[in-house]
């Protein structure tokens, strides 16, 4: 039987360092992509990513599962992004311009398929980049972290209707942009 993330965090708080390793391996990819999509600069994303995990480490003795671990983890990341924007005088990541790389195509695909996939990936990234931060954040939390609308609302400090609307608008924009 697989141990829940919440139990792993409790175990880590009780001194089980291996439990932290499991949590880190399980969530590092999605969390890093979430932070990177927020700041759009790899070096800065790496720094903020590490700060989020440091906060998790610091909170190990105080952790009490009141929500899913992923909701708690992404709330820490969201708050760290907000703190970064405030401290740097930025209103949001909208003012940063570094582009993300095109997603890699599968090696087994033919060159025509690779080119089509790259073009569609670039369009997807461009559409995500063009979205208002709140819509992009809702989409990434839902797709990358697998979070529900109530969890997204809790993380972003909004009500369920606002979170649902942000997610709905982001999905509609992406569908419209990629429909052909």
PDB file of C-alpha atoms in Angstrom:
ATOM      1  CA  UNK A   1       0.000   0.000   0.000  1.00  0.00           C
ATOM      2  CA  UNK A   2       1.319   3.397  -0.993  1.00  0.00           C
ATOM      3  CA  UNK A   3       1.881   5.860   1.822  1.00  0.00           C
ATOM      4  CA  UNK A   4       0.073   9.186   1.372  1.00  0.00           C
ATOM      5  CA  UNK A   5       2.010  12.405   0.937  1.00  0.00           C
ATOM      6  CA  UNK A   6       0.535  13.667   4.179  1.00  0.00           C
ATOM      7  CA  UNK A   7       1.822  10.629   6.058  1.00  0.00           C
ATOM      8  CA  UNK A   8       5.219  10.967   4.411  1.00  0.00           C
ATOM      9  CA  UNK A   9       5.432  14.562   5.618  1.00  0.00           C
ATOM     10  CA  UNK A  10       4.405  13.503   9.121  1.00  0.00           C
ATOM     11  CA  UNK A  11       7.027  10.756   9.015  1.00  0.00           C
ATOM     12  CA  UNK A  12       9.618  13.286   7.884  1.00  0.00           C
ATOM     13  CA  UNK A  13       8.621  15.546  10.767  1.00  0.00           C
ATOM     14  CA  UNK A  14       9.201  12.581  13.048  1.00  0.00           C
ATOM     15  CA  UNK A  15      12.763  12.172  11.789  1.00  0.00           C
ATOM     16  CA  UNK A  16      12.417   9.906   8.737  1.00  0.00           C
ATOM     17  CA  UNK A  17      14.694  11.592   6.157  1.00  0.00           C
ATOM     18  CA  UNK A  18      13.808   8.958   3.549  1.00  0.00           C
ATOM     19  CA  UNK A  19      10.197  10.192   3.619  1.00  0.00           C
ATOM     20  CA  UNK A  20      11.403  13.618   2.506  1.00  0.00           C
ATOM     21  CA  UNK A  21      13.334  12.042  -0.374  1.00  0.00           C
ATOM     22  CA  UNK A  22      10.155  10.335  -1.573  1.00  0.00           C
ATOM     23  CA  UNK A  23       8.187  13.599  -1.419  1.00  0.00           C
ATOM     24  CA  UNK A  24      10.934  15.511  -3.192  1.00  0.00           C
ATOM     25  CA  UNK A  25      11.265  12.981  -6.020  1.00  0.00           C
ATOM     26  CA  UNK A  26       7.504  12.831  -6.446  1.00  0.00           C
ATOM     27  CA  UNK A  27       6.859  16.592  -6.576  1.00  0.00           C
ATOM     28  CA  UNK A  28      10.062  18.236  -7.795  1.00  0.00           C
ATOM     29  CA  UNK A  29       9.215  18.189 -11.524  1.00  0.00           C
ATOM     30  CA  UNK A  30       5.740  19.656 -11.304  1.00  0.00           C
ATOM     31  CA  UNK A  31       6.715  22.173  -8.657  1.00  0.00           C
ATOM     32  CA  UNK A  32       9.734  23.373 -10.619  1.00  0.00           C
ATOM     33  CA  UNK A  33       7.659  23.798 -13.797  1.00  0.00           C
ATOM     34  CA  UNK A  34       5.067  25.750 -11.807  1.00  0.00           C
ATOM     35  CA  UNK A  35       7.711  28.128 -10.443  1.00  0.00           C
ATOM     36  CA  UNK A  36       9.411  28.432 -13.848  1.00  0.00           C
ATOM     37  CA  UNK A  37       6.111  29.302 -15.532  1.00  0.00           C
ATOM     38  CA  UNK A  38       5.641  31.988 -12.892  1.00  0.00           C
ATOM     39  CA  UNK A  39       8.991  33.742 -13.232  1.00  0.00           C
ATOM     40  CA  UNK A  40      10.114  32.656 -16.721  1.00  0.00           C
ATOM     41  CA  UNK A  41      13.796  32.736 -15.813  1.00  0.00           C
ATOM     42  CA  UNK A  42      15.519  29.442 -15.111  1.00  0.00           C
ATOM     43  CA  UNK A  43      18.147  30.723 -12.646  1.00  0.00           C
ATOM     44  CA  UNK A  44      15.549  32.599 -10.625  1.00  0.00           C
ATOM     45  CA  UNK A  45      13.148  29.640 -10.773  1.00  0.00           C
ATOM     46  CA  UNK A  46      15.861  27.356  -9.402  1.00  0.00           C
ATOM     47  CA  UNK A  47      16.485  29.760  -6.537  1.00  0.00           C
ATOM     48  CA  UNK A  48      12.810  30.122  -5.650  1.00  0.00           C
ATOM     49  CA  UNK A  49      12.292  26.367  -6.035  1.00  0.00           C
ATOM     50  CA  UNK A  50      15.012  25.726  -3.457  1.00  0.00           C
ATOM     51  CA  UNK A  51      13.483  28.317  -1.122  1.00  0.00           C
ATOM     52  CA  UNK A  52      10.133  26.520  -1.303  1.00  0.00           C
ATOM     53  CA  UNK A  53      11.764  23.221  -0.305  1.00  0.00           C
ATOM     54  CA  UNK A  54      13.631  24.987   2.497  1.00  0.00           C
ATOM     55  CA  UNK A  55      10.286  26.201   3.821  1.00  0.00           C
ATOM     56  CA  UNK A  56       9.003  22.623   3.688  1.00  0.00           C
ATOM     57  CA  UNK A  57      12.066  21.474   5.633  1.00  0.00           C
ATOM     58  CA  UNK A  58      11.650  24.264   8.192  1.00  0.00           C
ATOM     59  CA  UNK A  59       7.960  23.393   8.673  1.00  0.00           C
ATOM     60  CA  UNK A  60       8.495  19.643   9.161  1.00  0.00           C
ATOM     61  CA  UNK A  61       7.986  19.777  12.931  1.00  0.00           C
ATOM     62  CA  UNK A  62       4.872  21.972  12.683  1.00  0.00           C
ATOM     63  CA  UNK A  63       3.182  20.265   9.748  1.00  0.00           C
ATOM     64  CA  UNK A  64      -0.406  19.241  10.408  1.00  0.00           C
ATOM     65  CA  UNK A  65      -2.383  17.854   7.467  1.00  0.00           C
ATOM     66  CA  UNK A  66      -5.357  20.181   7.153  1.00  0.00           C
ATOM     67  CA  UNK A  67      -5.475  19.768   3.359  1.00  0.00           C
ATOM     68  CA  UNK A  68      -3.733  17.642   0.767  1.00  0.00           C
ATOM     69  CA  UNK A  69       0.055  17.882   0.892  1.00  0.00           C
ATOM     70  CA  UNK A  70       0.114  19.165  -2.690  1.00  0.00           C
ATOM     71  CA  UNK A  71      -2.279  21.980  -1.772  1.00  0.00           C
ATOM     72  CA  UNK A  72       0.001  22.959   1.106  1.00  0.00           C
ATOM     73  CA  UNK A  73       3.164  22.661  -1.028  1.00  0.00           C
ATOM     74  CA  UNK A  74       1.816  24.713  -3.930  1.00  0.00           C
ATOM     75  CA  UNK A  75       0.444  27.324  -1.518  1.00  0.00           C
ATOM     76  CA  UNK A  76       4.002  27.771  -0.231  1.00  0.00           C
ATOM     77  CA  UNK A  77       5.227  28.134  -3.819  1.00  0.00           C
ATOM     78  CA  UNK A  78       2.435  30.562  -4.718  1.00  0.00           C
ATOM     79  CA  UNK A  79       3.187  32.710  -1.687  1.00  0.00           C
ATOM     80  CA  UNK A  80       6.906  32.679  -2.476  1.00  0.00           C
ATOM     81  CA  UNK A  81       6.177  33.863  -6.040  1.00  0.00           C
ATOM     82  CA  UNK A  82       3.950  36.648  -4.720  1.00  0.00           C
ATOM     83  CA  UNK A  83       6.666  37.681  -2.247  1.00  0.00           C
ATOM     84  CA  UNK A  84       9.196  37.722  -5.081  1.00  0.00           C
ATOM     85  CA  UNK A  85       6.998  39.936  -7.259  1.00  0.00           C
ATOM     86  CA  UNK A  86       6.365  42.338  -4.396  1.00  0.00           C
ATOM     87  CA  UNK A  87      10.009  42.571  -3.312  1.00  0.00           C
ATOM     88  CA  UNK A  88      11.234  43.142  -6.856  1.00  0.00           C
ATOM     89  CA  UNK A  89       8.599  45.774  -7.583  1.00  0.00           C
ATOM     90  CA  UNK A  90       6.900  43.638 -10.202  1.00  0.00           C
ATOM     91  CA  UNK A  91       3.174  43.284 -10.312  1.00  0.00           C
ATOM     92  CA  UNK A  92       3.449  39.850 -11.893  1.00  0.00           C
ATOM     93  CA  UNK A  93       5.492  37.698 -14.185  1.00  0.00           C
ATOM     94  CA  UNK A  94       3.883  39.531 -17.104  1.00  0.00           C
ATOM     95  CA  UNK A  95       6.803  41.966 -17.098  1.00  0.00           C
ATOM     96  CA  UNK A  96       9.443  39.288 -17.626  1.00  0.00           C
ATOM     97  CA  UNK A  97      10.233  38.290 -21.192  1.00  0.00           C
ATOM     98  CA  UNK A  98      12.513  35.253 -21.296  1.00  0.00           C
ATOM     99  CA  UNK A  99      10.951  32.567 -23.483  1.00  0.00           C
ATOM    100  CA  UNK A 100      10.666  28.970 -22.449  1.00  0.00           C
ATOM    101  CA  UNK A 101      12.218  26.356 -24.725  1.00  0.00           C
ATOM    102  CA  UNK A 102      10.046  24.367 -27.086  1.00  0.00           C
ATOM    103  CA  UNK A 103       8.934  21.072 -25.575  1.00  0.00           C
ATOM    104  CA  UNK A 104      10.946  18.130 -26.900  1.00  0.00           C
ATOM    105  CA  UNK A 105       9.364  15.802 -29.454  1.00  0.00           C
ATOM    106  CA  UNK A 106       9.434  12.034 -29.048  1.00  0.00           C
ATOM    107  CA  UNK A 107      12.493  10.453 -30.647  1.00  0.00           C
ATOM    108  CA  UNK A 108      10.436   7.856 -32.529  1.00  0.00           C
ATOM    109  CA  UNK A 109       8.470  10.464 -34.485  1.00  0.00           C
ATOM    110  CA  UNK A 110       9.127  11.258 -38.123  1.00  0.00           C
ATOM    111  CA  UNK A 111      10.639  14.674 -38.972  1.00  0.00           C
ATOM    112  CA  UNK A 112       7.277  15.990 -40.190  1.00  0.00           C
ATOM    113  CA  UNK A 113       5.658  14.928 -36.937  1.00  0.00           C
ATOM    114  CA  UNK A 114       8.494  16.483 -34.947  1.00  0.00           C
ATOM    115  CA  UNK A 115       8.057  19.784 -36.778  1.00  0.00           C
ATOM    116  CA  UNK A 116       4.286  19.741 -36.285  1.00  0.00           C
ATOM    117  CA  UNK A 117       4.654  18.860 -32.610  1.00  0.00           C
ATOM    118  CA  UNK A 118       7.256  21.603 -32.121  1.00  0.00           C
ATOM    119  CA  UNK A 119       5.003  24.143 -33.812  1.00  0.00           C
ATOM    120  CA  UNK A 120       2.025  23.128 -31.678  1.00  0.00           C
ATOM    121  CA  UNK A 121       4.197  23.158 -28.535  1.00  0.00           C
ATOM    122  CA  UNK A 122       5.472  26.621 -29.381  1.00  0.00           C
ATOM    123  CA  UNK A 123       1.900  27.805 -29.931  1.00  0.00           C
ATOM    124  CA  UNK A 124       0.885  26.303 -26.586  1.00  0.00           C
ATOM    125  CA  UNK A 125       3.789  28.003 -24.790  1.00  0.00           C
ATOM    126  CA  UNK A 126       3.025  31.294 -26.559  1.00  0.00           C
ATOM    127  CA  UNK A 127      -0.638  31.065 -25.549  1.00  0.00           C
ATOM    128  CA  UNK A 128       0.292  30.263 -21.950  1.00  0.00           C
ATOM    129  CA  UNK A 129       2.716  33.183 -21.914  1.00  0.00           C
ATOM    130  CA  UNK A 130       0.078  35.544 -23.306  1.00  0.00           C
ATOM    131  CA  UNK A 131      -2.491  34.593 -20.661  1.00  0.00           C
ATOM    132  CA  UNK A 132      -3.014  36.769 -17.619  1.00  0.00           C
ATOM    133  CA  UNK A 133      -0.958  35.379 -14.739  1.00  0.00           C
ATOM    134  CA  UNK A 134      -4.014  34.317 -12.728  1.00  0.00           C
ATOM    135  CA  UNK A 135      -5.369  32.209 -15.609  1.00  0.00           C
ATOM    136  CA  UNK A 136      -1.977  30.683 -16.389  1.00  0.00           C
ATOM    137  CA  UNK A 137      -1.469  29.873 -12.720  1.00  0.00           C
ATOM    138  CA  UNK A 138      -4.855  28.141 -12.472  1.00  0.00           C
ATOM    139  CA  UNK A 139      -4.118  26.091 -15.581  1.00  0.00           C
ATOM    140  CA  UNK A 140      -0.625  25.056 -14.443  1.00  0.00           C
ATOM    141  CA  UNK A 141      -1.836  24.143 -10.953  1.00  0.00           C
ATOM    142  CA  UNK A 142      -4.569  22.004 -12.476  1.00  0.00           C
ATOM    143  CA  UNK A 143      -2.511  20.339 -15.209  1.00  0.00           C
ATOM    144  CA  UNK A 144       0.965  20.140 -13.651  1.00  0.00           C
ATOM    145  CA  UNK A 145       0.024  19.533 -10.036  1.00  0.00           C
ATOM    146  CA  UNK A 146      -3.282  17.770 -10.658  1.00  0.00           C
ATOM    147  CA  UNK A 147      -5.066  20.037  -8.203  1.00  0.00           C
ATOM    148  CA  UNK A 148      -8.825  20.495  -8.052  1.00  0.00           C
ATOM    149  CA  UNK A 149     -10.674  23.805  -8.287  1.00  0.00           C
ATOM    150  CA  UNK A 150     -11.176  24.018  -4.485  1.00  0.00           C
ATOM    151  CA  UNK A 151      -7.463  23.377  -3.975  1.00  0.00           C
ATOM    152  CA  UNK A 152      -6.541  26.034  -6.549  1.00  0.00           C
ATOM    153  CA  UNK A 153      -8.858  28.477  -4.782  1.00  0.00           C
ATOM    154  CA  UNK A 154      -7.203  27.720  -1.444  1.00  0.00           C
ATOM    155  CA  UNK A 155      -3.698  28.151  -2.854  1.00  0.00           C
ATOM    156  CA  UNK A 156      -4.412  31.406  -4.673  1.00  0.00           C
ATOM    157  CA  UNK A 157      -6.579  32.914  -1.939  1.00  0.00           C
ATOM    158  CA  UNK A 158      -9.665  33.253  -4.114  1.00  0.00           C
ATOM    159  CA  UNK A 159     -13.133  31.810  -3.932  1.00  0.00           C
ATOM    160  CA  UNK A 160     -14.149  28.695  -5.856  1.00  0.00           C
ATOM    161  CA  UNK A 161     -16.037  30.616  -8.530  1.00  0.00           C
ATOM    162  CA  UNK A 162     -13.010  32.799  -9.334  1.00  0.00           C
ATOM    163  CA  UNK A 163     -10.717  29.766  -9.503  1.00  0.00           C
ATOM    164  CA  UNK A 164     -13.215  27.896 -11.686  1.00  0.00           C
ATOM    165  CA  UNK A 165     -13.590  30.888 -14.020  1.00  0.00           C
ATOM    166  CA  UNK A 166      -9.831  31.331 -14.335  1.00  0.00           C
ATOM    167  CA  UNK A 167      -9.379  27.677 -15.183  1.00  0.00           C
ATOM    168  CA  UNK A 168     -12.305  27.673 -17.614  1.00  0.00           C
ATOM    169  CA  UNK A 169     -11.022  30.779 -19.437  1.00  0.00           C
ATOM    170  CA  UNK A 170      -7.493  29.390 -19.675  1.00  0.00           C
ATOM    171  CA  UNK A 171      -8.704  26.077 -21.109  1.00  0.00           C
ATOM    172  CA  UNK A 172     -11.025  27.857 -23.562  1.00  0.00           C
ATOM    173  CA  UNK A 173      -8.175  30.099 -24.764  1.00  0.00           C
ATOM    174  CA  UNK A 174      -5.870  27.132 -25.273  1.00  0.00           C
ATOM    175  CA  UNK A 175      -8.538  25.108 -27.082  1.00  0.00           C
ATOM    176  CA  UNK A 176      -9.296  28.021 -29.381  1.00  0.00           C
ATOM    177  CA  UNK A 177      -5.626  28.594 -30.146  1.00  0.00           C
ATOM    178  CA  UNK A 178      -4.914  24.912 -30.807  1.00  0.00           C
ATOM    179  CA  UNK A 179      -8.158  23.811 -32.451  1.00  0.00           C
ATOM    180  CA  UNK A 180      -6.690  23.364 -35.916  1.00  0.00           C
TER     181      UNK A 180
END
